[in-house]
mmCIF file of C-alpha atoms in Angstrom:
data_model
loop_
_atom_site.group_PDB
_atom_site.id
_atom_site.type_symbol
_atom_site.label_atom_id
_atom_site.label_comp_id
_atom_site.label_asym_id
_atom_site.label_seq_id
_atom_site.Cartn_x
_atom_site.Cartn_y
_atom_site.Cartn_z
ATOM 1 C CA MET A 25 -2.854 -17.957 12.165
ATOM 2 C CA SER A 26 -2.258 -20.256 9.195
ATOM 3 C CA PHE A 27 1.121 -19.851 7.504
ATOM 4 C CA LYS A 28 1.973 -19.913 3.806
ATOM 5 C CA ALA A 29 4.814 -22.188 2.783
ATOM 6 C CA ASN A 30 6.133 -19.733 0.175
ATOM 7 C CA ASP A 31 6.776 -16.922 2.674
ATOM 8 C CA SER A 32 9.307 -16.916 5.492
ATOM 9 C CA LEU A 33 7.908 -17.139 8.997
ATOM 10 C CA THR A 34 9.212 -13.671 9.793
ATOM 11 C CA GLU A 35 7.522 -12.170 6.717
ATOM 12 C CA GLN A 36 4.219 -13.842 7.561
ATOM 13 C CA ILE A 37 4.301 -12.448 11.092
ATOM 14 C CA ALA A 38 5.115 -9.013 9.668
ATOM 15 C CA GLN A 39 2.172 -9.248 7.264
ATOM 16 C CA TYR A 40 -0.156 -10.383 10.051
ATOM 17 C CA LEU A 41 0.792 -7.478 12.305
ATOM 18 C CA GLY A 42 0.912 -5.055 9.381
ATOM 19 C CA ASN A 43 -2.661 -5.906 8.402
ATOM 20 C CA LYS A 44 -3.814 -5.217 11.951
ATOM 21 C CA ILE A 45 -2.088 -1.832 11.920
ATOM 22 C CA VAL A 46 -3.451 -0.914 8.476
ATOM 23 C CA SER A 47 -7.026 -1.808 9.470
ATOM 24 C CA GLY A 48 -6.732 0.074 12.758
ATOM 25 C CA ASP A 49 -7.077 -3.027 14.947
ATOM 26 C CA ILE A 50 -3.778 -1.931 16.499
ATOM 27 C CA ALA A 51 -4.018 1.827 16.949
ATOM 28 C CA PRO A 52 -1.297 4.457 16.418
ATOM 29 C CA GLY A 53 0.729 4.861 19.593
ATOM 30 C CA ALA A 54 -0.062 1.356 20.856
ATOM 31 C CA ARG A 55 2.775 -0.812 22.091
ATOM 32 C CA VAL A 56 3.228 -4.123 20.275
ATOM 33 C CA GLN A 57 3.781 -6.699 23.006
ATOM 34 C CA GLU A 58 6.235 -9.296 21.739
ATOM 35 C CA LEU A 59 5.373 -11.978 24.297
ATOM 36 C CA ARG A 60 1.636 -11.727 23.704
ATOM 37 C CA ILE A 61 2.058 -11.884 19.903
ATOM 38 C CA ALA A 62 4.461 -14.825 20.200
ATOM 39 C CA ALA A 63 1.969 -16.737 22.348
ATOM 40 C CA GLU A 64 -0.969 -15.813 20.102
ATOM 41 C CA LEU A 65 0.788 -17.065 16.956
ATOM 42 C CA ASP A 66 2.705 -19.896 18.664
ATOM 43 C CA VAL A 67 6.055 -18.609 17.423
ATOM 44 C CA SER A 68 9.276 -17.571 19.140
ATOM 45 C CA ARG A 69 9.758 -14.104 20.555
ATOM 46 C CA GLY A 70 12.842 -13.796 18.339
ATOM 47 C CA SER A 71 10.698 -14.300 15.220
ATOM 48 C CA VAL A 72 8.325 -11.569 16.388
ATOM 49 C CA ARG A 73 11.255 -9.238 17.046
ATOM 50 C CA GLU A 74 12.600 -9.837 13.525
ATOM 51 C CA ALA A 75 9.127 -9.166 12.084
ATOM 52 C CA LEU A 76 8.995 -5.856 13.962
ATOM 53 C CA LEU A 77 12.258 -4.830 12.312
ATOM 54 C CA ILE A 78 10.575 -5.414 8.938
ATOM 55 C CA LEU A 79 7.620 -3.279 10.030
ATOM 56 C CA GLN A 80 10.019 -0.555 11.139
ATOM 57 C CA ARG A 81 11.500 -0.493 7.624
ATOM 58 C CA ARG A 82 7.950 -0.252 6.269
ATOM 59 C CA HIS A 83 7.214 2.743 8.514
ATOM 60 C CA LEU A 84 4.475 1.008 10.501
ATOM 61 C CA VAL A 85 6.264 0.870 13.847
ATOM 62 C CA ASP A 86 8.953 2.813 15.670
ATOM 63 C CA ILE A 87 11.317 0.871 17.930
ATOM 64 C CA TYR A 88 12.683 2.527 21.059
ATOM 65 C CA PRO A 89 15.255 1.304 23.627
ATOM 66 C CA ARG A 90 13.540 -0.137 26.722
ATOM 67 C CA ARG A 91 10.083 0.678 25.287
ATOM 68 C CA GLY A 92 9.973 -1.746 22.391
ATOM 69 C CA ALA A 93 7.859 -1.328 19.248
ATOM 70 C CA ILE A 94 5.214 1.399 19.093
ATOM 71 C CA VAL A 95 2.766 1.707 16.191
ATOM 72 C CA SER A 96 3.819 4.778 14.244
ATOM 73 C CA SER A 97 1.651 7.861 14.008
ATOM 74 C CA ILE A 98 0.112 8.995 10.754
ATOM 75 C CA ASN A 99 -0.597 12.690 11.175
ATOM 76 C CA ARG A 100 -1.272 15.296 8.496
ATOM 77 C CA ASP A 101 2.415 15.972 7.801
ATOM 78 C CA ASP A 102 3.200 12.228 7.657
ATOM 79 C CA VAL A 103 0.498 11.761 5.029
ATOM 80 C CA ARG A 104 1.530 14.771 2.950
ATOM 81 C CA GLU A 105 5.173 13.674 2.834
ATOM 82 C CA LEU A 106 4.197 10.075 2.068
ATOM 83 C CA PHE A 107 1.963 11.049 -0.858
ATOM 84 C CA GLU A 108 4.541 13.416 -2.335
ATOM 85 C CA LEU A 109 7.073 10.590 -2.631
ATOM 86 C CA TRP A 110 4.584 7.816 -3.378
ATOM 87 C CA PHE A 111 2.931 9.451 -6.385
ATOM 88 C CA LEU A 112 6.241 10.725 -7.726
ATOM 89 C CA LEU A 113 7.473 7.123 -7.842
ATOM 90 C CA LEU A 114 4.105 5.857 -9.067
ATOM 91 C CA GLU A 115 4.230 8.207 -12.041
ATOM 92 C CA GLN A 116 7.766 7.043 -12.846
ATOM 93 C CA VAL A 117 6.780 3.367 -12.773
ATOM 94 C CA ALA A 118 3.631 3.883 -14.866
ATOM 95 C CA VAL A 119 5.654 5.743 -17.516
ATOM 96 C CA GLN A 120 8.283 2.995 -17.428
ATOM 97 C CA LEU A 121 5.654 0.321 -18.030
ATOM 98 C CA SER A 122 4.003 2.323 -20.824
ATOM 99 C CA GLN A 123 7.353 2.539 -22.602
ATOM 100 C CA HIS A 124 8.409 -1.078 -22.280
ATOM 101 C CA TRP A 125 5.395 -3.418 -21.943
ATOM 102 C CA GLN A 126 5.416 -6.381 -24.310
ATOM 103 C CA ASN A 127 3.176 -9.297 -25.221
ATOM 104 C CA ASP A 128 1.380 -10.533 -22.074
ATOM 105 C CA ASP A 129 2.806 -7.986 -19.607
ATOM 106 C CA LEU A 130 -0.610 -6.337 -19.243
ATOM 107 C CA ALA A 131 -2.755 -9.481 -18.945
ATOM 108 C CA GLY A 132 -2.598 -9.441 -15.156
ATOM 109 C CA PHE A 133 -3.658 -5.790 -15.029
ATOM 110 C CA ILE A 134 -6.638 -6.407 -17.304
ATOM 111 C CA GLU A 135 -7.734 -9.333 -15.124
ATOM 112 C CA ILE A 136 -7.427 -7.221 -11.963
ATOM 113 C CA MET A 137 -9.385 -4.356 -13.538
ATOM 114 C CA THR A 138 -12.176 -6.786 -14.394
ATOM 115 C CA GLU A 139 -12.329 -7.798 -10.726
ATOM 116 C CA LEU A 140 -12.242 -4.168 -9.615
ATOM 117 C CA GLY A 141 -15.080 -3.327 -11.994
ATOM 118 C CA GLU A 142 -17.264 -6.055 -10.542
ATOM 119 C CA GLN A 143 -16.422 -5.093 -6.961
ATOM 120 C CA HIS A 144 -17.102 -1.441 -7.761
ATOM 121 C CA ARG A 145 -20.474 -2.340 -9.271
ATOM 122 C CA LYS A 146 -21.401 -4.270 -6.122
ATOM 123 C CA GLY A 147 -20.052 -1.591 -3.799
ATOM 124 C CA ASP A 148 -17.811 -4.183 -2.102
ATOM 125 C CA THR A 149 -15.331 -1.764 -0.504
ATOM 126 C CA GLU A 150 -13.324 -4.388 1.369
ATOM 127 C CA ALA A 151 -12.734 -6.566 -1.700
ATOM 128 C CA PHE A 152 -12.052 -3.489 -3.854
ATOM 129 C CA TYR A 153 -9.404 -2.323 -1.377
ATOM 130 C CA HIS A 154 -7.554 -5.650 -1.422
ATOM 131 C CA THR A 155 -7.751 -5.965 -5.221
ATOM 132 C CA GLY A 156 -6.538 -2.368 -5.576
ATOM 133 C CA VAL A 157 -3.496 -3.254 -3.479
ATOM 134 C CA SER A 158 -2.894 -6.197 -5.845
ATOM 135 C CA PHE A 159 -2.972 -3.740 -8.783
ATOM 136 C CA LEU A 160 -0.308 -1.595 -7.110
ATOM 137 C CA SER A 161 1.835 -4.606 -6.213
ATOM 138 C CA LEU A 162 1.764 -5.814 -9.812
ATOM 139 C CA LEU A 163 2.586 -2.332 -11.090
ATOM 140 C CA TYR A 164 5.593 -2.101 -8.763
ATOM 141 C CA GLN A 165 7.030 -5.263 -10.294
ATOM 142 C CA HIS A 166 7.510 -3.287 -13.521
ATOM 143 C CA ALA A 167 9.536 -0.502 -11.905
ATOM 144 C CA GLY A 168 12.603 -1.302 -14.001
ATOM 145 C CA ASN A 169 14.800 -0.279 -11.055
ATOM 146 C CA ARG A 170 15.265 -2.501 -8.026
ATOM 147 C CA TYR A 171 15.811 0.428 -5.667
ATOM 148 C CA THR A 172 12.614 2.140 -6.790
ATOM 149 C CA GLN A 173 10.763 -1.153 -6.518
ATOM 150 C CA GLN A 174 12.014 -1.835 -2.988
ATOM 151 C CA MET A 175 11.129 1.679 -1.875
ATOM 152 C CA LEU A 176 7.602 1.360 -3.247
ATOM 153 C CA PHE A 177 7.041 -1.979 -1.544
ATOM 154 C CA ASP A 178 8.365 -0.549 1.727
ATOM 155 C CA LEU A 179 5.998 2.435 1.391
ATOM 156 C CA LEU A 180 2.993 0.286 0.465
ATOM 157 C CA PRO A 181 1.869 -0.701 4.003
ATOM 158 C CA GLN A 182 1.914 2.921 5.180
ATOM 159 C CA ALA A 183 0.053 3.945 2.016
ATOM 160 C CA GLN A 184 -2.502 1.218 2.698
ATOM 161 C CA ARG A 185 -3.432 2.905 5.969
ATOM 162 C CA SER A 186 -4.531 5.980 4.026
ATOM 163 C CA LEU A 187 -6.196 3.999 1.231
ATOM 164 C CA TYR A 188 -8.203 1.983 3.726
ATOM 165 C CA ALA A 189 -9.518 5.116 5.426
ATOM 166 C CA ILE A 190 -10.306 6.892 2.137
ATOM 167 C CA LEU A 191 -12.201 4.004 0.542
ATOM 168 C CA ARG A 192 -14.273 3.467 3.666
ATOM 169 C CA ALA A 193 -15.344 7.133 3.546
ATOM 170 C CA GLY A 194 -18.072 6.443 0.980
ATOM 171 C CA LYS A 195 -19.028 5.307 -2.507
ATOM 172 C CA GLY A 196 -17.785 8.556 -4.056
ATOM 173 C CA GLN A 197 -14.196 7.627 -3.236
ATOM 174 C CA LEU A 198 -14.730 4.145 -4.633
ATOM 175 C CA ASP A 199 -15.997 5.730 -7.869
ATOM 176 C CA ARG A 200 -13.033 8.112 -8.041
ATOM 177 C CA THR A 201 -10.429 5.414 -7.383
ATOM 178 C CA HIS A 202 -11.925 3.007 -9.912
ATOM 179 C CA ALA A 203 -12.049 5.729 -12.578
ATOM 180 C CA PHE A 204 -8.416 6.642 -11.943
ATOM 181 C CA LEU A 205 -7.098 3.074 -12.138
ATOM 182 C CA ASP A 206 -9.151 2.410 -15.279
ATOM 183 C CA SER A 207 -7.839 5.595 -16.945
ATOM 184 C CA LEU A 208 -4.283 4.843 -15.848
ATOM 185 C CA LEU A 209 -4.340 1.374 -17.375
ATOM 186 C CA LYS A 210 -5.817 2.716 -20.620
ATOM 187 C CA ALA A 211 -3.026 5.323 -20.804
ATOM 188 C CA ILE A 212 -0.408 2.640 -20.173
ATOM 189 C CA ILE A 213 -1.867 0.436 -22.906
ATOM 190 C CA ALA A 214 -1.891 3.409 -25.314
ATOM 191 C CA ARG A 215 1.675 4.310 -24.270
ATOM 192 C CA ASP A 216 0.323 7.802 -23.585
ATOM 193 C CA GLN A 217 3.052 9.148 -21.323
ATOM 194 C CA ALA A 218 1.723 12.710 -21.417
ATOM 195 C CA ALA A 219 -1.626 11.560 -20.023
ATOM 196 C CA ILE A 220 0.115 9.567 -17.288
ATOM 197 C CA ARG A 221 2.267 12.534 -16.288
ATOM 198 C CA GLN A 222 -0.852 14.661 -16.003
ATOM 199 C CA MET A 223 -3.289 12.291 -14.285
ATOM 200 C CA VAL A 224 -1.026 10.748 -11.647
ATOM 201 C CA PRO A 225 0.040 14.028 -9.942
ATOM 202 C CA GLU A 226 -3.507 15.413 -10.154
ATOM 203 C CA PHE A 227 -5.022 12.339 -8.563
ATOM 204 C CA GLY A 228 -2.208 12.141 -6.013
ATOM 205 C CA SER A 229 -2.787 15.735 -4.887
ATOM 206 C CA ALA A 230 -6.527 15.186 -4.468
ATOM 207 C CA TYR A 231 -6.027 11.872 -2.663
ATOM 208 C CA SER A 232 -3.399 13.417 -0.407
ATOM 209 C CA LEU A 233 -5.838 16.091 0.781
ATOM 210 C CA LEU A 234 -8.440 13.429 1.553
ATOM 211 C CA ALA A 235 -5.895 11.331 3.439
ATOM 212 C CA GLN A 236 -4.632 14.343 5.373
ATOM 213 C CA ALA A 237 -8.175 15.210 6.439
ATOM 214 C CA SER A 238 -8.751 11.603 7.513
ATOM 215 C CA ALA A 239 -5.513 11.593 9.534
ATOM 216 C CA GLU A 240 -6.466 14.855 11.193
ATOM 217 C CA ALA A 241 -9.902 13.501 12.135
ATOM 218 C CA LEU A 242 -8.346 10.405 13.707
ATOM 219 C CA ALA A 243 -5.951 12.516 15.724
ATOM 220 C CA GLN A 244 -8.791 14.516 17.345
#
């Protein structure tokens, strides 16, 4: 693993393990072995333990006395509850940005949407997924409330597990997601809060059903 100077060691370990959980390389219910991870990454066991505490806050692992860290489940109820909160906060942040954006606040979004458009045209699901996560991360930075922002960033890894499964389900979901993000950005630019308040819950409900079905299939 190569480390980035701008991130703490603990955060980089958490991101490394989180990516493996999101992609399914470490399955729900699997035990995360601290010693093996420490040896694999050539870091201390204490650093791995601290990273697992971050992943616990992000809902990717559960930590039990004498059992250690276990990758959290993501069943139908987990997904439904996650999406209810996630899209409620997402709507709030999108409305906030539509009310208060100024000057170059939207330049990053326009650049990301250009990338998403190209990836959508090519059918590059993997790249589209990662760029879509970048869109969400940038949007969260405009929450206007540090508690809302922190909650969204803590929910993001768990949400990524569902997004990853949905986008890999076929081109139709890629089309739907691209259309939603494009329409959302246009509504933000137009400061059309009514459109945002309509489209975000509608898309969230549809996406939630897809994610619940995916979670149910994995559990069988």
